Amino acid sequence: MIHPIVKLGDPVLEKPAATVTAFDDQLKKLVEDMFESMYAAHGVGLAAPQIGVSKRIAVIDVTFKEDPGAKLVLINPEIVSKEGRQRGTEGCLSIPEFREEVTRAKIVTVRAQDVKGKFFEHTGEDLLARAFLHETDHLNGKLYISHVSALKRDLIKRKIKKLVKAGEW
Ligand code: NI
């Protein structure tokens, strides 16, 4: 089932999500829905709060359907190590039409659980490293615009306010 994507302004995006404790069929279904919703929105990563579910779950596919083996499910993820630096533009399905340059670590290792509750570690570089950081941030109630200058952030927020007023957000 495709869920609508929650946009900036909804408080669910700015509060820490709850730890997942039940690794059941309901969780599996939620993860399937998240992939479906992410692809429908043309994204390469999605965190559960973005469909209004405040739980520590993220799905990632930086190949966007090209490599089925690249699909990653992160439950209760924690960043365990970060190395190097990369600069690049970043966007978010919850802040559509905006993109900003964000400096992130280049190599990132995440520790998480799979849908069955089994722990694993995964190291990603470049876009995947960026996705690990971006999605884990979401689960901590943090958006990528918290990594840009206050000036740029205020500009984005002002533009969004106008869109809200015009009924276009
Ligand atoms: Ni995002």
JSON list of C-alpha atoms and ligand atoms in Angstrom, two decimals:
[
{"chain": "A", "resi": 1, "resn": "MET", "atom": "CA", "xyz": [0.00, 0.00, 0.00]},
{"chain": "A", "resi": 2, "resn": "ILE", "atom": "CA", "xyz": [1.31, 3.42, -0.96]},
{"chain": "A", "resi": 3, "resn": "HIS", "atom": "CA", "xyz": [1.20, 5.96, 1.85]},
{"chain": "A", "resi": 4, "resn": "PRO", "atom": "CA", "xyz": [1.29, 9.72, 1.32]},
{"chain": "A", "resi": 5, "resn": "ILE", "atom": "CA", "xyz": [4.59, 11.35, 2.29]},
{"chain": "A", "resi": 6, "resn": "VAL", "atom": "CA", "xyz": [4.46, 13.67, 5.28]},
{"chain": "A", "resi": 7, "resn": "LYS", "atom": "CA", "xyz": [5.95, 17.11, 4.60]},
{"chain": "A", "resi": 8, "resn": "LEU", "atom": "CA", "xyz": [8.04, 19.53, 6.64]},
{"chain": "A", "resi": 9, "resn": "GLY", "atom": "CA", "xyz": [5.77, 21.21, 9.16]},
{"chain": "A", "resi": 10, "resn": "ASP", "atom": "CA", "xyz": [4.32, 17.96, 10.50]},
{"chain": "A", "resi": 11, "resn": "PRO", "atom": "CA", "xyz": [5.65, 17.43, 14.06]},
{"chain": "A", "resi": 12, "resn": "VAL", "atom": "CA", "xyz": [6.16, 13.68, 13.45]},
{"chain": "A", "resi": 13, "resn": "LEU", "atom": "CA", "xyz": [9.24, 14.60, 11.39]},
{"chain": "A", "resi": 14, "resn": "GLU", "atom": "CA", "xyz": [10.87, 16.45, 14.25]},
{"chain": "A", "resi": 15, "resn": "LYS", "atom": "CA", "xyz": [10.53, 14.02, 17.14]},
{"chain": "A", "resi": 16, "resn": "PRO", "atom": "CA", "xyz": [12.72, 10.99, 17.87]},
{"chain": "A", "resi": 17, "resn": "ALA", "atom": "CA", "xyz": [11.08, 7.76, 16.67]},
{"chain": "A", "resi": 18, "resn": "ALA", "atom": "CA", "xyz": [10.42, 4.78, 18.95]},
{"chain": "A", "resi": 19, "resn": "THR", "atom": "CA", "xyz": [12.60, 1.67, 19.05]},
{"chain": "A", "resi": 20, "resn": "VAL", "atom": "CA", "xyz": [11.09, -1.34, 17.27]},
{"chain": "A", "resi": 21, "resn": "THR", "atom": "CA", "xyz": [10.59, -4.30, 19.61]},
{"chain": "A", "resi": 22, "resn": "ALA", "atom": "CA", "xyz": [8.14, -6.53, 17.71]},
{"chain": "A", "resi": 23, "resn": "PHE", "atom": "CA", "xyz": [9.59, -8.33, 14.68]},
{"chain": "A", "resi": 24, "resn": "ASP", "atom": "CA", "xyz": [6.31, -9.67, 13.37]},
{"chain": "A", "resi": 25, "resn": "ASP", "atom": "CA", "xyz": [4.23, -9.82, 10.18]},
{"chain": "A", "resi": 26, "resn": "GLN", "atom": "CA", "xyz": [2.96, -6.31, 10.80]},
{"chain": "A", "resi": 27, "resn": "LEU", "atom": "CA", "xyz": [6.54, -5.02, 10.65]},
{"chain": "A", "resi": 28, "resn": "LYS", "atom": "CA", "xyz": [7.16, -6.94, 7.40]},
{"chain": "A", "resi": 29, "resn": "LYS", "atom": "CA", "xyz": [4.05, -5.40, 5.86]},
{"chain": "A", "resi": 30, "resn": "LEU", "atom": "CA", "xyz": [5.09, -1.92, 7.00]},
{"chain": "A", "resi": 31, "resn": "VAL", "atom": "CA", "xyz": [8.53, -2.37, 5.41]},
{"chain": "A", "resi": 32, "resn": "GLU", "atom": "CA", "xyz": [6.90, -3.50, 2.13]},
{"chain": "A", "resi": 33, "resn": "ASP", "atom": "CA", "xyz": [4.63, -0.44, 2.22]},
{"chain": "A", "resi": 34, "resn": "MET", "atom": "CA", "xyz": [7.65, 1.77, 2.84]},
{"chain": "A", "resi": 35, "resn": "PHE", "atom": "CA", "xyz": [9.48, 0.46, -0.25]},
{"chain": "A", "resi": 36, "resn": "GLU", "atom": "CA", "xyz": [6.32, 0.88, -2.32]},
{"chain": "A", "resi": 37, "resn": "SER", "atom": "CA", "xyz": [5.78, 4.43, -1.03]},
{"chain": "A", "resi": 38, "resn": "MET", "atom": "CA", "xyz": [9.44, 5.34, -1.56]},
{"chain": "A", "resi": 39, "resn": "TYR", "atom": "CA", "xyz": [9.47, 4.12, -5.18]},
{"chain": "A", "resi": 40, "resn": "ALA", "atom": "CA", "xyz": [6.13, 5.81, -5.90]},
{"chain": "A", "resi": 41, "resn": "ALA", "atom": "CA", "xyz": [7.63, 9.08, -4.67]},
{"chain": "A", "resi": 42, "resn": "HIS", "atom": "CA", "xyz": [10.84, 8.49, -6.73]},
{"chain": "A", "resi": 43, "resn": "GLY", "atom": "CA", "xyz": [13.06, 8.38, -3.66]},
{"chain": "A", "resi": 44, "resn": "VAL", "atom": "CA", "xyz": [16.14, 6.31, -2.81]},
{"chain": "A", "resi": 45, "resn": "GLY", "atom": "CA", "xyz": [15.52, 6.34, 0.94]},
{"chain": "A", "resi": 46, "resn": "LEU", "atom": "CA", "xyz": [12.57, 6.64, 3.29]},
{"chain": "A", "resi": 47, "resn": "ALA", "atom": "CA", "xyz": [12.20, 6.70, 7.07]},
{"chain": "A", "resi": 48, "resn": "ALA", "atom": "CA", "xyz": [8.99, 5.55, 8.77]},
{"chain": "A", "resi": 49, "resn": "PRO", "atom": "CA", "xyz": [8.16, 9.01, 10.25]},
{"chain": "A", "resi": 50, "resn": "GLN", "atom": "CA", "xyz": [7.87, 10.21, 6.62]},
{"chain": "A", "resi": 51, "resn": "ILE", "atom": "CA", "xyz": [4.69, 8.15, 6.30]},
{"chain": "A", "resi": 52, "resn": "GLY", "atom": "CA", "xyz": [3.56, 9.27, 9.75]},
{"chain": "A", "resi": 53, "resn": "VAL", "atom": "CA", "xyz": [4.83, 6.21, 11.65]},
{"chain": "A", "resi": 54, "resn": "SER", "atom": "CA", "xyz": [7.13, 7.22, 14.50]},
{"chain": "A", "resi": 55, "resn": "LYS", "atom": "CA", "xyz": [9.24, 4.04, 14.58]},
{"chain": "A", "resi": 56, "resn": "ARG", "atom": "CA", "xyz": [12.94, 3.50, 13.99]},
{"chain": "A", "resi": 57, "resn": "ILE", "atom": "CA", "xyz": [12.70, 1.95, 10.51]},
{"chain": "A", "resi": 58, "resn": "ALA", "atom": "CA", "xyz": [14.32, 3.09, 7.27]},
{"chain": "A", "resi": 59, "resn": "VAL", "atom": "CA", "xyz": [14.44, 1.61, 3.77]},
{"chain": "A", "resi": 60, "resn": "ILE", "atom": "CA", "xyz": [17.10, 2.44, 1.21]},
{"chain": "A", "resi": 61, "resn": "ASP", "atom": "CA", "xyz": [17.72, 1.56, -2.45]},
{"chain": "A", "resi": 62, "resn": "VAL", "atom": "CA", "xyz": [20.37, 3.85, -3.91]},
{"chain": "A", "resi": 63, "resn": "THR", "atom": "CA", "xyz": [20.08, 1.99, -7.28]},
{"chain": "A", "resi": 64, "resn": "PHE", "atom": "CA", "xyz": [16.33, 2.77, -7.50]},
{"chain": "A", "resi": 65, "resn": "LYS", "atom": "CA", "xyz": [15.15, -0.76, -8.50]},
{"chain": "A", "resi": 66, "resn": "GLU", "atom": "CA", "xyz": [18.16, -1.50, -10.75]},
{"chain": "A", "resi": 67, "resn": "ASP", "atom": "CA", "xyz": [19.75, -3.97, -8.35]},
{"chain": "A", "resi": 68, "resn": "PRO", "atom": "CA", "xyz": [17.31, -5.93, -6.15]},
{"chain": "A", "resi": 69, "resn": "GLY", "atom": "CA", "xyz": [20.29, -6.87, -3.97]},
{"chain": "A", "resi": 70, "resn": "ALA", "atom": "CA", "xyz": [20.80, -3.21, -3.10]},
{"chain": "A", "resi": 71, "resn": "LYS", "atom": "CA", "xyz": [17.54, -2.99, -1.14]},
{"chain": "A", "resi": 72, "resn": "LEU", "atom": "CA", "xyz": [18.33, -2.33, 2.50]},
{"chain": "A", "resi": 73, "resn": "VAL", "atom": "CA", "xyz": [16.10, -2.38, 5.53]},
{"chain": "A", "resi": 74, "resn": "LEU", "atom": "CA", "xyz": [17.46, -0.72, 8.66]},
{"chain": "A", "resi": 75, "resn": "ILE", "atom": "CA", "xyz": [15.61, -1.31, 11.91]},
{"chain": "A", "resi": 76, "resn": "ASN", "atom": "CA", "xyz": [16.84, 0.53, 15.00]},
{"chain": "A", "resi": 77, "resn": "PRO", "atom": "CA", "xyz": [19.97, 1.71, 13.11]},
{"chain": "A", "resi": 78, "resn": "GLU", "atom": "CA", "xyz": [22.95, 3.29, 14.84]},
{"chain": "A", "resi": 79, "resn": "ILE", "atom": "CA", "xyz": [25.91, 4.89, 13.11]},
{"chain": "A", "resi": 80, "resn": "VAL", "atom": "CA", "xyz": [29.01, 3.10, 14.40]},
{"chain": "A", "resi": 81, "resn": "SER", "atom": "CA", "xyz": [31.74, 4.82, 12.38]},
{"chain": "A", "resi": 82, "resn": "LYS", "atom": "CA", "xyz": [32.27, 7.70, 9.98]},
{"chain": "A", "resi": 83, "resn": "GLU", "atom": "CA", "xyz": [35.29, 8.46, 7.83]},
{"chain": "A", "resi": 84, "resn": "GLY", "atom": "CA", "xyz": [36.31, 11.15, 5.33]},
{"chain": "A", "resi": 85, "resn": "ARG", "atom": "CA", "xyz": [34.22, 13.90, 3.80]},
{"chain": "A", "resi": 86, "resn": "GLN", "atom": "CA", "xyz": [32.00, 14.33, 0.76]},
{"chain": "A", "resi": 87, "resn": "ARG", "atom": "CA", "xyz": [30.19, 17.37, -0.53]},
{"chain": "A", "resi": 88, "resn": "GLY", "atom": "CA", "xyz": [27.08, 17.00, -2.60]},
{"chain": "A", "resi": 89, "resn": "THR", "atom": "CA", "xyz": [23.51, 18.14, -3.00]},
{"chain": "A", "resi": 90, "resn": "GLU", "atom": "CA", "xyz": [20.88, 16.50, -0.91]},
{"chain": "A", "resi": 91, "resn": "GLY", "atom": "CA", "xyz": [17.11, 16.47, -1.03]},
{"chain": "A", "resi": 92, "resn": "CYS", "atom": "CA", "xyz": [14.32, 14.88, 0.97]},
{"chain": "A", "resi": 93, "resn": "LEU", "atom": "CA", "xyz": [10.90, 13.56, -0.03]},
{"chain": "A", "resi": 94, "resn": "SER", "atom": "CA", "xyz": [9.46, 15.51, 2.92]},
{"chain": "A", "resi": 95, "resn": "ILE", "atom": "CA", "xyz": [10.90, 18.79, 1.57]},
{"chain": "A", "resi": 96, "resn": "PRO", "atom": "CA", "xyz": [10.02, 18.44, -2.13]},
{"chain": "A", "resi": 97, "resn": "GLU", "atom": "CA", "xyz": [11.46, 20.79, -4.76]},
{"chain": "A", "resi": 98, "resn": "PHE", "atom": "CA", "xyz": [14.35, 21.91, -2.53]},
{"chain": "A", "resi": 99, "resn": "ARG", "atom": "CA", "xyz": [17.96, 20.76, -2.67]},
{"chain": "A", "resi": 100, "resn": "GLU", "atom": "CA", "xyz": [20.99, 22.01, -0.77]},
{"chain": "A", "resi": 101, "resn": "GLU", "atom": "CA", "xyz": [24.66, 21.18, -0.58]},
{"chain": "A", "resi": 102, "resn": "VAL", "atom": "CA", "xyz": [25.43, 19.15, 2.55]},
{"chain": "A", "resi": 103, "resn": "THR", "atom": "CA", "xyz": [28.84, 17.95, 3.70]},
{"chain": "A", "resi": 104, "resn": "ARG", "atom": "CA", "xyz": [28.71, 14.40, 5.06]},
{"chain": "A", "resi": 105, "resn": "ALA", "atom": "CA", "xyz": [31.14, 11.62, 5.91]},
{"chain": "A", "resi": 106, "resn": "LYS", "atom": "CA", "xyz": [32.29, 9.61, 2.86]},
{"chain": "A", "resi": 107, "resn": "ILE", "atom": "CA", "xyz": [32.38, 6.14, 4.43]},
{"chain": "A", "resi": 108, "resn": "VAL", "atom": "CA", "xyz": [29.80, 5.21, 7.04]},
{"chain": "A", "resi": 109, "resn": "THR", "atom": "CA", "xyz": [29.16, 1.99, 8.94]},
{"chain": "A", "resi": 110, "resn": "VAL", "atom": "CA", "xyz": [25.72, 1.37, 10.34]},
{"chain": "A", "resi": 111, "resn": "ARG", "atom": "CA", "xyz": [24.61, -1.29, 12.80]},
{"chain": "A", "resi": 112, "resn": "ALA", "atom": "CA", "xyz": [20.97, -2.27, 12.56]},
{"chain": "A", "resi": 113, "resn": "GLN", "atom": "CA", "xyz": [18.49, -5.12, 12.79]},
{"chain": "A", "resi": 114, "resn": "ASP", "atom": "CA", "xyz": [16.75, -6.79, 9.85]},
{"chain": "A", "resi": 115, "resn": "VAL", "atom": "CA", "xyz": [13.00, -7.56, 9.70]},
{"chain": "A", "resi": 116, "resn": "LYS", "atom": "CA", "xyz": [13.60, -10.70, 11.74]},
{"chain": "A", "resi": 117, "resn": "GLY", "atom": "CA", "xyz": [15.46, -8.80, 14.45]},
{"chain": "A", "resi": 118, "resn": "LYS", "atom": "CA", "xyz": [18.90, -10.10, 13.50]},
{"chain": "A", "resi": 119, "resn": "PHE", "atom": "CA", "xyz": [21.73, -7.58, 14.02]},
{"chain": "A", "resi": 120, "resn": "PHE", "atom": "CA", "xyz": [24.07, -6.75, 11.13]},
{"chain": "A", "resi": 121, "resn": "GLU", "atom": "CA", "xyz": [26.62, -4.14, 10.13]},
{"chain": "A", "resi": 122, "resn": "HIS", "atom": "CA", "xyz": [26.87, -2.55, 6.71]},
{"chain": "A", "resi": 123, "resn": "THR", "atom": "CA", "xyz": [29.47, -0.13, 5.38]},
{"chain": "A", "resi": 124, "resn": "GLY", "atom": "CA", "xyz": [28.49, 2.29, 2.64]},
{"chain": "A", "resi": 125, "resn": "GLU", "atom": "CA", "xyz": [30.40, 4.82, 0.57]},
{"chain": "A", "resi": 126, "resn": "ASP", "atom": "CA", "xyz": [29.36, 8.00, -1.20]},
{"chain": "A", "resi": 127, "resn": "LEU", "atom": "CA", "xyz": [25.58, 8.02, -1.85]},
{"chain": "A", "resi": 128, "resn": "LEU", "atom": "CA", "xyz": [24.95, 5.02, 0.43]},
{"chain": "A", "resi": 129, "resn": "ALA", "atom": "CA", "xyz": [26.95, 6.65, 3.25]},
{"chain": "A", "resi": 130, "resn": "ARG", "atom": "CA", "xyz": [24.89, 9.80, 2.74]},
{"chain": "A", "resi": 131, "resn": "ALA", "atom": "CA", "xyz": [21.65, 7.78, 2.85]},
{"chain": "A", "resi": 132, "resn": "PHE", "atom": "CA", "xyz": [22.68, 6.06, 6.10]},
{"chain": "A", "resi": 133, "resn": "LEU", "atom": "CA", "xyz": [23.25, 9.45, 7.74]},
{"chain": "A", "resi": 134, "resn": "HIS", "atom": "CA", "xyz": [20.19, 11.14, 6.23]},
{"chain": "A", "resi": 135, "resn": "GLU", "atom": "CA", "xyz": [17.80, 8.32, 7.22]},
{"chain": "A", "resi": 136, "resn": "THR", "atom": "CA", "xyz": [19.27, 7.84, 10.71]},
{"chain": "A", "resi": 137, "resn": "ASP", "atom": "CA", "xyz": [18.89, 11.60, 11.22]},
{"chain": "A", "resi": 138, "resn": "HIS", "atom": "CA", "xyz": [15.17, 11.25, 10.33]},
{"chain": "A", "resi": 139, "resn": "LEU", "atom": "CA", "xyz": [14.75, 8.66, 13.11]},
{"chain": "A", "resi": 140, "resn": "ASN", "atom": "CA", "xyz": [16.26, 11.17, 15.53]},
{"chain": "A", "resi": 141, "resn": "GLY", "atom": "CA", "xyz": [13.81, 13.87, 14.42]},
{"chain": "A", "resi": 142, "resn": "LYS", "atom": "CA", "xyz": [16.45, 15.67, 12.39]},
{"chain": "A", "resi": 143, "resn": "LEU", "atom": "CA", "xyz": [16.15, 16.90, 8.80]},
{"chain": "A", "resi": 144, "resn": "TYR", "atom": "CA", "xyz": [18.98, 17.58, 6.36]},
{"chain": "A", "resi": 145, "resn": "ILE", "atom": "CA", "xyz": [18.30, 21.31, 6.48]},
{"chain": "A", "resi": 146, "resn": "SER", "atom": "CA", "xyz": [19.70, 21.27, 10.02]},
{"chain": "A", "resi": 147, "resn": "HIS", "atom": "CA", "xyz": [23.08, 20.76, 8.30]},
{"chain": "A", "resi": 148, "resn": "VAL", "atom": "CA", "xyz": [22.87, 23.88, 6.10]},
{"chain": "A", "resi": 149, "resn": "SER", "atom": "CA", "xyz": [23.50, 27.46, 7.18]},
{"chain": "A", "resi": 150, "resn": "ALA", "atom": "CA", "xyz": [20.84, 29.23, 9.27]},
{"chain": "A", "resi": 151, "resn": "LEU", "atom": "CA", "xyz": [20.48, 31.75, 6.45]},
{"chain": "A", "resi": 152, "resn": "LYS", "atom": "CA", "xyz": [19.63, 29.08, 3.85]},
{"chain": "A", "resi": 153, "resn": "ARG", "atom": "CA", "xyz": [17.41, 27.22, 6.29]},
{"chain": "A", "resi": 154, "resn": "ASP", "atom": "CA", "xyz": [15.38, 30.36, 7.05]},
{"chain": "A", "resi": 155, "resn": "LEU", "atom": "CA", "xyz": [15.04, 31.04, 3.33]},
{"chain": "A", "resi": 156, "resn": "ILE", "atom": "CA", "xyz": [13.66, 27.54, 2.73]},
{"chain": "A", "resi": 157, "resn": "LYS", "atom": "CA", "xyz": [11.26, 27.86, 5.67]},
{"chain": "A", "resi": 158, "resn": "ARG", "atom": "CA", "xyz": [10.04, 31.24, 4.43]},
{"chain": "A", "resi": 159, "resn": "LYS", "atom": "CA", "xyz": [9.42, 29.85, 0.93]},
{"chain": "A", "resi": 160, "resn": "ILE", "atom": "CA", "xyz": [7.52, 26.90, 2.43]},
{"chain": "A", "resi": 161, "resn": "LYS", "atom": "CA", "xyz": [5.39, 29.25, 4.54]},
{"chain": "A", "resi": 162, "resn": "LYS", "atom": "CA", "xyz": [4.37, 31.02, 1.34]},
{"chain": "A", "resi": 163, "resn": "LEU", "atom": "CA", "xyz": [3.54, 27.69, -0.30]},
{"chain": "A", "resi": 164, "resn": "VAL", "atom": "CA", "xyz": [1.46, 26.68, 2.73]},
{"chain": "A", "resi": 165, "resn": "LYS", "atom": "CA", "xyz": [-0.45, 29.98, 2.52]},
{"chain": "A", "resi": 166, "resn": "ALA", "atom": "CA", "xyz": [-1.07, 29.41, -1.18]},
{"chain": "A", "resi": 167, "resn": "GLY", "atom": "CA", "xyz": [-2.32, 25.89, -0.42]},
{"chain": "A", "resi": 168, "resn": "GLU", "atom": "CA", "xyz": [0.55, 24.41, -2.41]},
{"chain": "A", "resi": 169, "resn": "TRP", "atom": "CA", "xyz": [2.36, 22.48, 0.37]},
{"chain": "B", "resi": 1, "resn": "NI", "atom": "NI", "xyz": [14.62, 12.64, 3.93]}
]
